[in-house]
XYZ file of C-alpha atoms in Angstrom:
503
model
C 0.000 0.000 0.000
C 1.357 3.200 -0.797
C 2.158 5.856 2.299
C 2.105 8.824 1.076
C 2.591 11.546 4.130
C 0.561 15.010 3.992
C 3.824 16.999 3.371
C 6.478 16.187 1.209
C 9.885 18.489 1.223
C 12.198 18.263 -1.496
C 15.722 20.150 -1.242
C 17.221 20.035 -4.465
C 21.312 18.679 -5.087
C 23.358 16.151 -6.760
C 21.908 13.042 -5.443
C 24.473 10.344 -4.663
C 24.006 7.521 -7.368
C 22.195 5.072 -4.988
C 19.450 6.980 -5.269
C 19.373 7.041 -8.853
C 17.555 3.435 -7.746
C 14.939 4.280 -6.136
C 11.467 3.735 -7.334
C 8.351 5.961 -7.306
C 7.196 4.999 -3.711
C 10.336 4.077 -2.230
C 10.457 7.928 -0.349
C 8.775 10.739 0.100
C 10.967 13.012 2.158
C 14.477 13.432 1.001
C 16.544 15.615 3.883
C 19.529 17.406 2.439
C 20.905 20.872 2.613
C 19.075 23.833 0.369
C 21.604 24.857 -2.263
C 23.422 23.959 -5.245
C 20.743 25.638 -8.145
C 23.038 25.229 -11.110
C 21.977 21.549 -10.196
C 18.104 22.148 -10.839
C 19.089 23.544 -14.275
C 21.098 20.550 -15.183
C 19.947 19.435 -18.598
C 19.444 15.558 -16.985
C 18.217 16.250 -13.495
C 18.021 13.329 -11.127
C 16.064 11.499 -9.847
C 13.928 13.626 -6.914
C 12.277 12.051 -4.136
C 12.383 8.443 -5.231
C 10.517 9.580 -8.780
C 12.090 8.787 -11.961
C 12.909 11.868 -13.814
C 12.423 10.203 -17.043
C 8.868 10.129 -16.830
C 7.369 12.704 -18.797
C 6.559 15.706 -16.637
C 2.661 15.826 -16.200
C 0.364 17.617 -18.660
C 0.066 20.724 -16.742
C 3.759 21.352 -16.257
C 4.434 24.657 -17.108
C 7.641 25.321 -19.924
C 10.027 27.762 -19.876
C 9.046 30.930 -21.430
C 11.482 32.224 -23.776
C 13.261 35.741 -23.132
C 15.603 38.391 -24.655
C 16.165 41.316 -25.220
C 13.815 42.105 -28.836
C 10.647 40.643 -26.662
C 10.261 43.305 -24.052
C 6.514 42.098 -23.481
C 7.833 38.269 -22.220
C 7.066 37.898 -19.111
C 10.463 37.852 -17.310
C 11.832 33.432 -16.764
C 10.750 31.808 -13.968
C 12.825 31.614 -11.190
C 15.042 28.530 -10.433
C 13.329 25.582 -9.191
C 10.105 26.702 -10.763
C 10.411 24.360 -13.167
C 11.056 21.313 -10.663
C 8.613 22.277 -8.300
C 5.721 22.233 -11.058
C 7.096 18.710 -11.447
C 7.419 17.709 -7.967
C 3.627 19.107 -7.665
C 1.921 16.881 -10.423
C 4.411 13.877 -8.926
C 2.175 14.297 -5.605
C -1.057 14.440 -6.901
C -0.383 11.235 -9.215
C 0.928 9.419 -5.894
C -2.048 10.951 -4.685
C -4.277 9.710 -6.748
C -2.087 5.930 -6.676
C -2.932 6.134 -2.582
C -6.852 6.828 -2.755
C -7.108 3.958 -5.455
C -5.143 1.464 -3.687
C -6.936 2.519 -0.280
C -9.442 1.389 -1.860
C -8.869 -1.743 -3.377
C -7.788 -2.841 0.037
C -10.969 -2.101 1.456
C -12.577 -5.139 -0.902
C -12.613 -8.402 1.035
C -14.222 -10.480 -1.984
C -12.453 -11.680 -5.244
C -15.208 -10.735 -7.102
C -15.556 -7.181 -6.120
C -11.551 -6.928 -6.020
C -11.541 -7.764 -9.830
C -14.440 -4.836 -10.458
C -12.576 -2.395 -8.352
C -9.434 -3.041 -9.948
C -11.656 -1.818 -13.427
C -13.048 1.055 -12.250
C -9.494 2.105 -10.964
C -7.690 1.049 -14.099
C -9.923 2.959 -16.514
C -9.557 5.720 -14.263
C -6.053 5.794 -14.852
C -5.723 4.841 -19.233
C -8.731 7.055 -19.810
C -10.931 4.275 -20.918
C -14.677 3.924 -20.703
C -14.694 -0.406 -20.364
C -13.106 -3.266 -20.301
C -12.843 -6.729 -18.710
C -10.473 -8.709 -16.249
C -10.101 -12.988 -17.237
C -8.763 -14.754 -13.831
C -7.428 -17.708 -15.342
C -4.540 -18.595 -12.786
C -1.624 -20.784 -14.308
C -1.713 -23.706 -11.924
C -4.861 -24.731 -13.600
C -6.039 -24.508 -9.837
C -9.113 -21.620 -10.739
C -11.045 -20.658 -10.479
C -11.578 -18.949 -13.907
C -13.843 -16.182 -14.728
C -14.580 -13.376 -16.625
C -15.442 -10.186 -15.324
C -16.529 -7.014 -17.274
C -16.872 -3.041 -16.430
C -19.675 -1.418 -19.029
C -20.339 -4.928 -20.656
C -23.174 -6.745 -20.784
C -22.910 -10.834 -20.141
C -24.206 -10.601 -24.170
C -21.261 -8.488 -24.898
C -18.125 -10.748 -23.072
C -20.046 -13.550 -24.994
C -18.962 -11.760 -28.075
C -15.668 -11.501 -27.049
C -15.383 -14.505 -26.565
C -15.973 -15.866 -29.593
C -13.202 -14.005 -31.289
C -9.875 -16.629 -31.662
C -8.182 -16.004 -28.318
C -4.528 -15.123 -30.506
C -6.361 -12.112 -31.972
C -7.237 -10.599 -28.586
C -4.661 -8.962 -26.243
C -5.507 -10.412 -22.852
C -5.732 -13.554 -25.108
C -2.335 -13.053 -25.965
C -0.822 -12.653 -22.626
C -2.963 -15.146 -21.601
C -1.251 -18.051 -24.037
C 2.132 -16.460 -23.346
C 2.972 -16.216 -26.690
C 5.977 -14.229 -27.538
C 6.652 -10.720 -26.761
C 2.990 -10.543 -24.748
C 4.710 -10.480 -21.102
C 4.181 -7.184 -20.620
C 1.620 -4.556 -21.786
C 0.141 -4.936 -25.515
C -1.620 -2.180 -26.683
C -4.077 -2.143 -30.443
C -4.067 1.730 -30.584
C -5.882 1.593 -33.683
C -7.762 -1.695 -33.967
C -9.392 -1.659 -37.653
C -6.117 0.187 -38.989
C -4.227 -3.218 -38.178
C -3.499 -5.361 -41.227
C -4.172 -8.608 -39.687
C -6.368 -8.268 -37.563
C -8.814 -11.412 -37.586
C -12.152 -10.746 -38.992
C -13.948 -12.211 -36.364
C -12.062 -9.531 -34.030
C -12.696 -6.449 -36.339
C -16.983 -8.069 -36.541
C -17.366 -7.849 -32.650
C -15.029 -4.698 -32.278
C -17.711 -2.947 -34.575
C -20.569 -4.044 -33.205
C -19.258 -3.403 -29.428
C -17.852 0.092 -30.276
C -14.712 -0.133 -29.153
C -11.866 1.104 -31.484
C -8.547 0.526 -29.394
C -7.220 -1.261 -26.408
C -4.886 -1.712 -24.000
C -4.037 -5.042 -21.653
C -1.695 -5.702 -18.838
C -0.758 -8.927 -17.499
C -1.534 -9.733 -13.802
C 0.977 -11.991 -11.811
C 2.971 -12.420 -8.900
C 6.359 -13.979 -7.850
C 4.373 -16.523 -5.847
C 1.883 -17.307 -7.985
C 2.777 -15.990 -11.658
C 0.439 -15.302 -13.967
C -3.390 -15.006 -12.191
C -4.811 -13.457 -15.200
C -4.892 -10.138 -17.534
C -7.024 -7.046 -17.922
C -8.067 -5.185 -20.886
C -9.288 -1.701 -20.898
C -11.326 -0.824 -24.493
C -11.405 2.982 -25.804
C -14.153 4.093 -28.449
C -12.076 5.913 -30.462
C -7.849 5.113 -31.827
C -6.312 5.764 -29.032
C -3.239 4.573 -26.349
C -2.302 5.638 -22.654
C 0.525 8.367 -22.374
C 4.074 6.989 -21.046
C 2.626 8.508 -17.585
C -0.780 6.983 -17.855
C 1.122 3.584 -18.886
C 3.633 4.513 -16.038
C 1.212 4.623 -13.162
C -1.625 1.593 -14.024
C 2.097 -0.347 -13.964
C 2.359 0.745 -10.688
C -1.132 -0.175 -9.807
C -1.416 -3.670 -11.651
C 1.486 -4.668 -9.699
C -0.134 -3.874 -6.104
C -3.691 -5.129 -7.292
C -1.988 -8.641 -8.371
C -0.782 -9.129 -4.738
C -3.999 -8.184 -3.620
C -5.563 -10.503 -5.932
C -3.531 -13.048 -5.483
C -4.188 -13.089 -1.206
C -8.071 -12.755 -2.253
C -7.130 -16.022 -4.362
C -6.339 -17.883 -1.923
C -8.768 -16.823 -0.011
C -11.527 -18.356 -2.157
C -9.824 -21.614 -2.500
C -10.064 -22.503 1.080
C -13.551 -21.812 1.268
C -14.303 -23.451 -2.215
C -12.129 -26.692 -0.459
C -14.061 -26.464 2.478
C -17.226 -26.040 1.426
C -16.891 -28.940 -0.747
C -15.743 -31.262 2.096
C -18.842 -30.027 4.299
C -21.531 -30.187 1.224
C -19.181 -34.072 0.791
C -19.807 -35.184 4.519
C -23.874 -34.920 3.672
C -26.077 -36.668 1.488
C -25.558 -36.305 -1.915
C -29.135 -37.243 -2.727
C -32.508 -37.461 -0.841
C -33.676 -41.016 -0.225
C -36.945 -42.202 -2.399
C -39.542 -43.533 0.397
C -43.116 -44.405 -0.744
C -45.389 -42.375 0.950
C -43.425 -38.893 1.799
C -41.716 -36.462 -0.299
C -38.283 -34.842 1.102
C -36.560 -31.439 0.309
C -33.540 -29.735 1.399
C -31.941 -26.546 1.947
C -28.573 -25.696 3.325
C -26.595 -22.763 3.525
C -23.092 -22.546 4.850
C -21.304 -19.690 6.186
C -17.533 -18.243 4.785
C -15.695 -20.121 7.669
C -18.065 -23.814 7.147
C -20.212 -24.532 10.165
C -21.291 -27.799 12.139
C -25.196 -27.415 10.762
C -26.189 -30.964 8.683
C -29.140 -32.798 7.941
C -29.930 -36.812 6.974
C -32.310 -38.930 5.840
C -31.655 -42.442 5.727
C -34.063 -45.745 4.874
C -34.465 -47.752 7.854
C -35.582 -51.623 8.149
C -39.814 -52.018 8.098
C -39.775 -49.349 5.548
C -39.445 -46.845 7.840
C -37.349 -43.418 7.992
C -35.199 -41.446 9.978
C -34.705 -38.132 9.448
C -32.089 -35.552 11.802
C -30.718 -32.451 11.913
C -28.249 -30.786 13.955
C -25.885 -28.500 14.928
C -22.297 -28.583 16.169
C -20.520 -25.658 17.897
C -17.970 -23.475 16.829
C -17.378 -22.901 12.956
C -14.176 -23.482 10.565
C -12.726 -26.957 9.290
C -12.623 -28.487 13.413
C -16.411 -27.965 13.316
C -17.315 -29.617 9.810
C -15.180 -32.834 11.068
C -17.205 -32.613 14.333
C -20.427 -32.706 12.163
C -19.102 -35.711 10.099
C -18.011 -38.084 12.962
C -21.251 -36.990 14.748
C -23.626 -37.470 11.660
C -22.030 -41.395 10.420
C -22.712 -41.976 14.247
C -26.177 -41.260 14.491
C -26.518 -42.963 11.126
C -25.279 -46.174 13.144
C -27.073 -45.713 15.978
C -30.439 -45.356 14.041
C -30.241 -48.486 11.623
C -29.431 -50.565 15.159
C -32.218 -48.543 17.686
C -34.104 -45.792 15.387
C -37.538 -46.889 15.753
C -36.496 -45.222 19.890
C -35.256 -42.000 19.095
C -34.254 -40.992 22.759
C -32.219 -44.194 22.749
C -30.218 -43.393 19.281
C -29.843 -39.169 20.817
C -28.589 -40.899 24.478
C -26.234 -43.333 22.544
C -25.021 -40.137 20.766
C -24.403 -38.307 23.733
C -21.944 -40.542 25.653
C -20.111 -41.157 22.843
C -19.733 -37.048 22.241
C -18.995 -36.730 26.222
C -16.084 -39.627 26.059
C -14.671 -38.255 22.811
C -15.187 -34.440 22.648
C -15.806 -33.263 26.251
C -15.020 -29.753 25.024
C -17.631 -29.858 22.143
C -21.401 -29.500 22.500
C -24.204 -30.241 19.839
C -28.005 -29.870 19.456
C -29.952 -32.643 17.057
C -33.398 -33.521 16.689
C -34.232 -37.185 15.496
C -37.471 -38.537 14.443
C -38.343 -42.090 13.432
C -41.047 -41.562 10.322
C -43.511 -44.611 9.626
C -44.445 -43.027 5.737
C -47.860 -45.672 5.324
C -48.881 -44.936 8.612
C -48.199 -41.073 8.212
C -46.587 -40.941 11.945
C -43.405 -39.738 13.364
C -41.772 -40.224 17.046
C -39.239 -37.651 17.427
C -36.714 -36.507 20.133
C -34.566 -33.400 20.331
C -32.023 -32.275 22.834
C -31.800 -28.891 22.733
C -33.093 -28.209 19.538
C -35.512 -26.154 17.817
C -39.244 -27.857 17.445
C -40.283 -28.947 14.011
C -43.179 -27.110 12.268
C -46.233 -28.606 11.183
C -47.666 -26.995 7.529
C -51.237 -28.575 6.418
C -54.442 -27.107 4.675
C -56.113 -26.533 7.941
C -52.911 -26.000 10.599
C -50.141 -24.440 10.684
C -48.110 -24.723 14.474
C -45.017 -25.821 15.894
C -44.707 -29.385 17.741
C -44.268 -29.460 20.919
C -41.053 -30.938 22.121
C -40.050 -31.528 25.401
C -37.598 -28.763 26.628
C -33.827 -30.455 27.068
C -30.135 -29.211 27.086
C -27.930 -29.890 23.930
C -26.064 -32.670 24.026
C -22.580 -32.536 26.408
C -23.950 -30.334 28.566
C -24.860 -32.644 30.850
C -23.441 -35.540 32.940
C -26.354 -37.875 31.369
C -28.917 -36.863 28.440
C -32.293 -38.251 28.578
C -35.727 -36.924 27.691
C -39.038 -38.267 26.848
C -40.300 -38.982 22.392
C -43.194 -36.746 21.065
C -45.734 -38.864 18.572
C -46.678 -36.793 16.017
C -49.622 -37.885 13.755
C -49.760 -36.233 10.407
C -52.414 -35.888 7.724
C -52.558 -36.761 3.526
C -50.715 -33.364 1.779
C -49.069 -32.030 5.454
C -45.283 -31.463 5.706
C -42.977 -31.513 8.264
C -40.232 -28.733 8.187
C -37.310 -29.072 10.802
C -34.647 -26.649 10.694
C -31.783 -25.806 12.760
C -31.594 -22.073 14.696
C -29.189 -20.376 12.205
C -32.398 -19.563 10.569
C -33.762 -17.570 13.046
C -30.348 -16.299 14.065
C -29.796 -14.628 10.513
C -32.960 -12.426 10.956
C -31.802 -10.555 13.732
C -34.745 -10.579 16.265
C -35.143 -12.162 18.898
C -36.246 -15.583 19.533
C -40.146 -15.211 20.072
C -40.236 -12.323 16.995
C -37.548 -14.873 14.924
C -40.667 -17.725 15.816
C -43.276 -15.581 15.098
C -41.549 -14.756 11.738
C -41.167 -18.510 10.708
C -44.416 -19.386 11.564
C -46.521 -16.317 9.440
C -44.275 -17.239 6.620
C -45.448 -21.059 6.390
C -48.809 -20.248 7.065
C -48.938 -17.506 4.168
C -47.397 -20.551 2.088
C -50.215 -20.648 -1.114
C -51.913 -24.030 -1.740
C -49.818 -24.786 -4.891
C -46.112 -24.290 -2.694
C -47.780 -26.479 0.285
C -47.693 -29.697 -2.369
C -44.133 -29.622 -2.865
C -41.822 -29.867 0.129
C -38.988 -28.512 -2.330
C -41.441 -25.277 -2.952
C -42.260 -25.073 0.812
C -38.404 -25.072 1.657
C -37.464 -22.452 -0.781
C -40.716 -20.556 0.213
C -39.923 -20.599 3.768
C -36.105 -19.803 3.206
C -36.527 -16.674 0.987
C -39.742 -15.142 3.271
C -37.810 -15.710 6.699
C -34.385 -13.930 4.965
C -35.708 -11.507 2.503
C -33.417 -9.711 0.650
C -30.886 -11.699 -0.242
C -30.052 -12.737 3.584
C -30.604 -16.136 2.549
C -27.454 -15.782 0.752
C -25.189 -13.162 2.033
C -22.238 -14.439 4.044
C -23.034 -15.271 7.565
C -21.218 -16.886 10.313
C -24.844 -18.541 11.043
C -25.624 -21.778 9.115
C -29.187 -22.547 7.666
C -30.532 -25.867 7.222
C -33.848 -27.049 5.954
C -35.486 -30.357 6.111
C -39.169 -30.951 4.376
C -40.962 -34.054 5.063
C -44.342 -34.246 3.275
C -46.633 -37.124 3.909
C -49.271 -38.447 0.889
């Protein structure tokens, strides 16, 4: 991140060579002795406070006005330094400028909106109007996509279609030769041979030039490249070119930490969404649905439903504490457990929930859990259900829409010895069954009896067309309970959704 202080002193004299090294944000504040001004009128000047001198000066550097003695009405030349200072001025407000964009890039926390800040920012400093970043990381690792500023999804499907060796990023992309660094088409349908698919979309888009910078790292290499796209011929100034080089280089790193970033929660997520059910068992007699939503850390929040002997079903859900990759291994030792528990004792659920406790007491004292687990009988439309110190299933029909009652119990390992009494629920043709864990009422923000009160008005408006799908009653639920968008916005709280209907 560039520092840039609020004042920046320059004193002016033959710099010692070593600093002839220096880049643009290695220093701000040189400290040396006022003097010396034959040196600020040295046809080469140095290098002056860490910024190269051969840079072109910026565009509202003022030139020397000429004088003598036949052009009485010239204003008299500026005095020494004038010139220098000018430069030193538009130096700080392009460092300036370098600081506020790369304050901000640091603010994003998401790849995705890195890659659109990095646009904005970029056309900012070429003068363009669009463009588009491809993330297409080396290692073949990904992920890969394509992100556009002023494009449609239509439009990057044009793209796209042009040969990838007639397209800049495309080059730098294939690393073909002499495309490591920037490649700029200043004048796109003035180019001999340029492809004609390229010169098609280029005319129908509107764009006339372009200009494309590689993004890499040391630690990664190449992540991806960005293009910027100008309406009209045209090609950033050696300044322009000088500082998005600065900034490409600081947004890769950034990029690249954001990268990594996604990866782990891609990984996890996949070994969480891995430790449940792949698919919903086929039972004659009931329809199931689920919903799950995991937060950016993976949570302990699962759901099963497993065939049981005498056609019967079991069907759980719980919740481990704590969050991260511990927690998701807590949920999969604790989910194949009760999976064990109820093929051998599942028609008693208090037995399979007791069994589950004293094996999380002897082998995770420091870990507690909630799960609710009820023992469906689909012909006979009934359920016996126990849960230990979770939240009560909800009961959705034509004609009722309330919560079952549950006896009142601690979460498992909270307790030297778990134990509390089965519920019998009896259920009739076209009712459903939701259970649910408490991230869902934890995501809306109120409290528990206004969170209840929310969850039950928003089954109960259910129309009669969602109420015969459990899929339709799950997504229903879901989307009324977290309106806009909370379903999906990241969350530390995990949802879960379980829909049981009976025919």
């Amino acid at each position: 991140m560039l520092d840039i202080p609020s004042r920046v002193r320059v004193h002016v004299e033959t710099l010692l060579p070593a600093q002839n090294d220096m880049g643009v944000c290695d220093a701000f504040e040189q400290y040396a002795p006022v003097g010396k001004p034959d040196a600020m009128n040295a046809p080469h000047p140095s290098k002056v406070a860490g910024i190269d001198s051969t840079v072109p000066s910026p565009a509202h550097t003022v030139a020397p006005a000429p004088a003598g003695p036949d052009s009485p009405h010239v204003p008299p030349p500026h005095p020494p330094g004038a010139l220098l200072q000018d430069r030193l001025a538009g130096w700080v407000s392009d460092l300036t400028t370098l600081h506020e964009l790369t304050e901000r890039l640091a603010r994003t926390d998401t790849l995705d909106g890195a890659l659109r800040e990095a646009l904005r920012a970029g056309a900012a400093l070429v003068g363009a109007r669009r463009g588009l970043v491809v993330l297409e990381p080396a290692d073949g690792q990904g992920p890969d996509s394509t992100t556009g500023l002023g494009l449609a999804r239509s439009d990057l499907g044009h793209i796209e279609t042009v040969p990838r060796s007639s397209l800049s990023y495309g080059r730098i992309l294939d690393g073909l030769p002499g495309c490591d660094g920037a490649v700029a088409q200043p004048d796109l349908f003035a180019e001999d041979g340029l492809h004609p698919r390229h010169r098609e979309v280029a005319a129908r888009l509107g764009y006339a030039a372009s200009y494309a910078l590689p993004l890499s790292t040391e630690a990664l290499g190449r992540l991806g490249a960005a293009v910027w796209l100008y309406d009209e011929p045209a090609e950033p100034s050696e300044r322009q070119e000088h500082l998005i080089g600065l900034y490409t280089r600081y947004a890769a790193e950034h990029l690249a930490r954001l990268l990594d970033v996604e990866r782990s929660r891609a990984c996890l997520a996949t070994i969480s969404e891995e430790l449940l059910p792949s698919r919903l068992p086929r039972i004659a007699g009931v329809q199931l649905a689920a919903r799950r939503r995991t937060g950016p850390r993976g949570g302990g929040d699962w759901y099963d439903a497993l065939p049981l002997p005498d056609a019967a079903l079991g069907l759980a859900v719980g919740s481990v504490t704590g969050s991260g990759p511990s927690a998701v291994a807590a949920m999969g030792r604790l989910r194949a457990s009760l999976r064990a528990y109820a093929v051998m004792e599942g028609e008693d659920p208090v037995a399979v929930l007791s069994d589950l406790e004293l094996l999380l007491r002897l082998t995770e004292p420091a870990r507690s859990a909630t799960a609710l687990f009820a023992y469906c009988e689909p012909t006979l439309r009934r359920m016996t259900l126990a849960g230990a110190g979770h939240c009560p299933p909800l009961l959705i029909g034509e004609r009722r829409t309330e919560f079952v009652e549950t006896t009142v119990s601690a979460p498992l390992g909270m307790l030297s010895c778990w134990e509390a009494p089965s519920v019998e629920v009896a259920t009739e043709p076209g009712e459903t069954v939701l259970l649910y864990t408490d991230g869902l009422l934890h995501r809306t923000g109120d409290s528990a009896d206004r969170a209840f009160a929310r969850l039950h008005a928003a089954a109960a408006a259910a129309p009669r067309a969602v109420r015969e799908d459990p899929d339709a009653v799950a997504e229903h639920v879901l989307r009324t309970v977290l309106p806009d968008g909370l379903a999906d916005q990241d969350s530390e709280e995990d949802v879960v959704l379980l829909a049981a209907r009976f025919e």
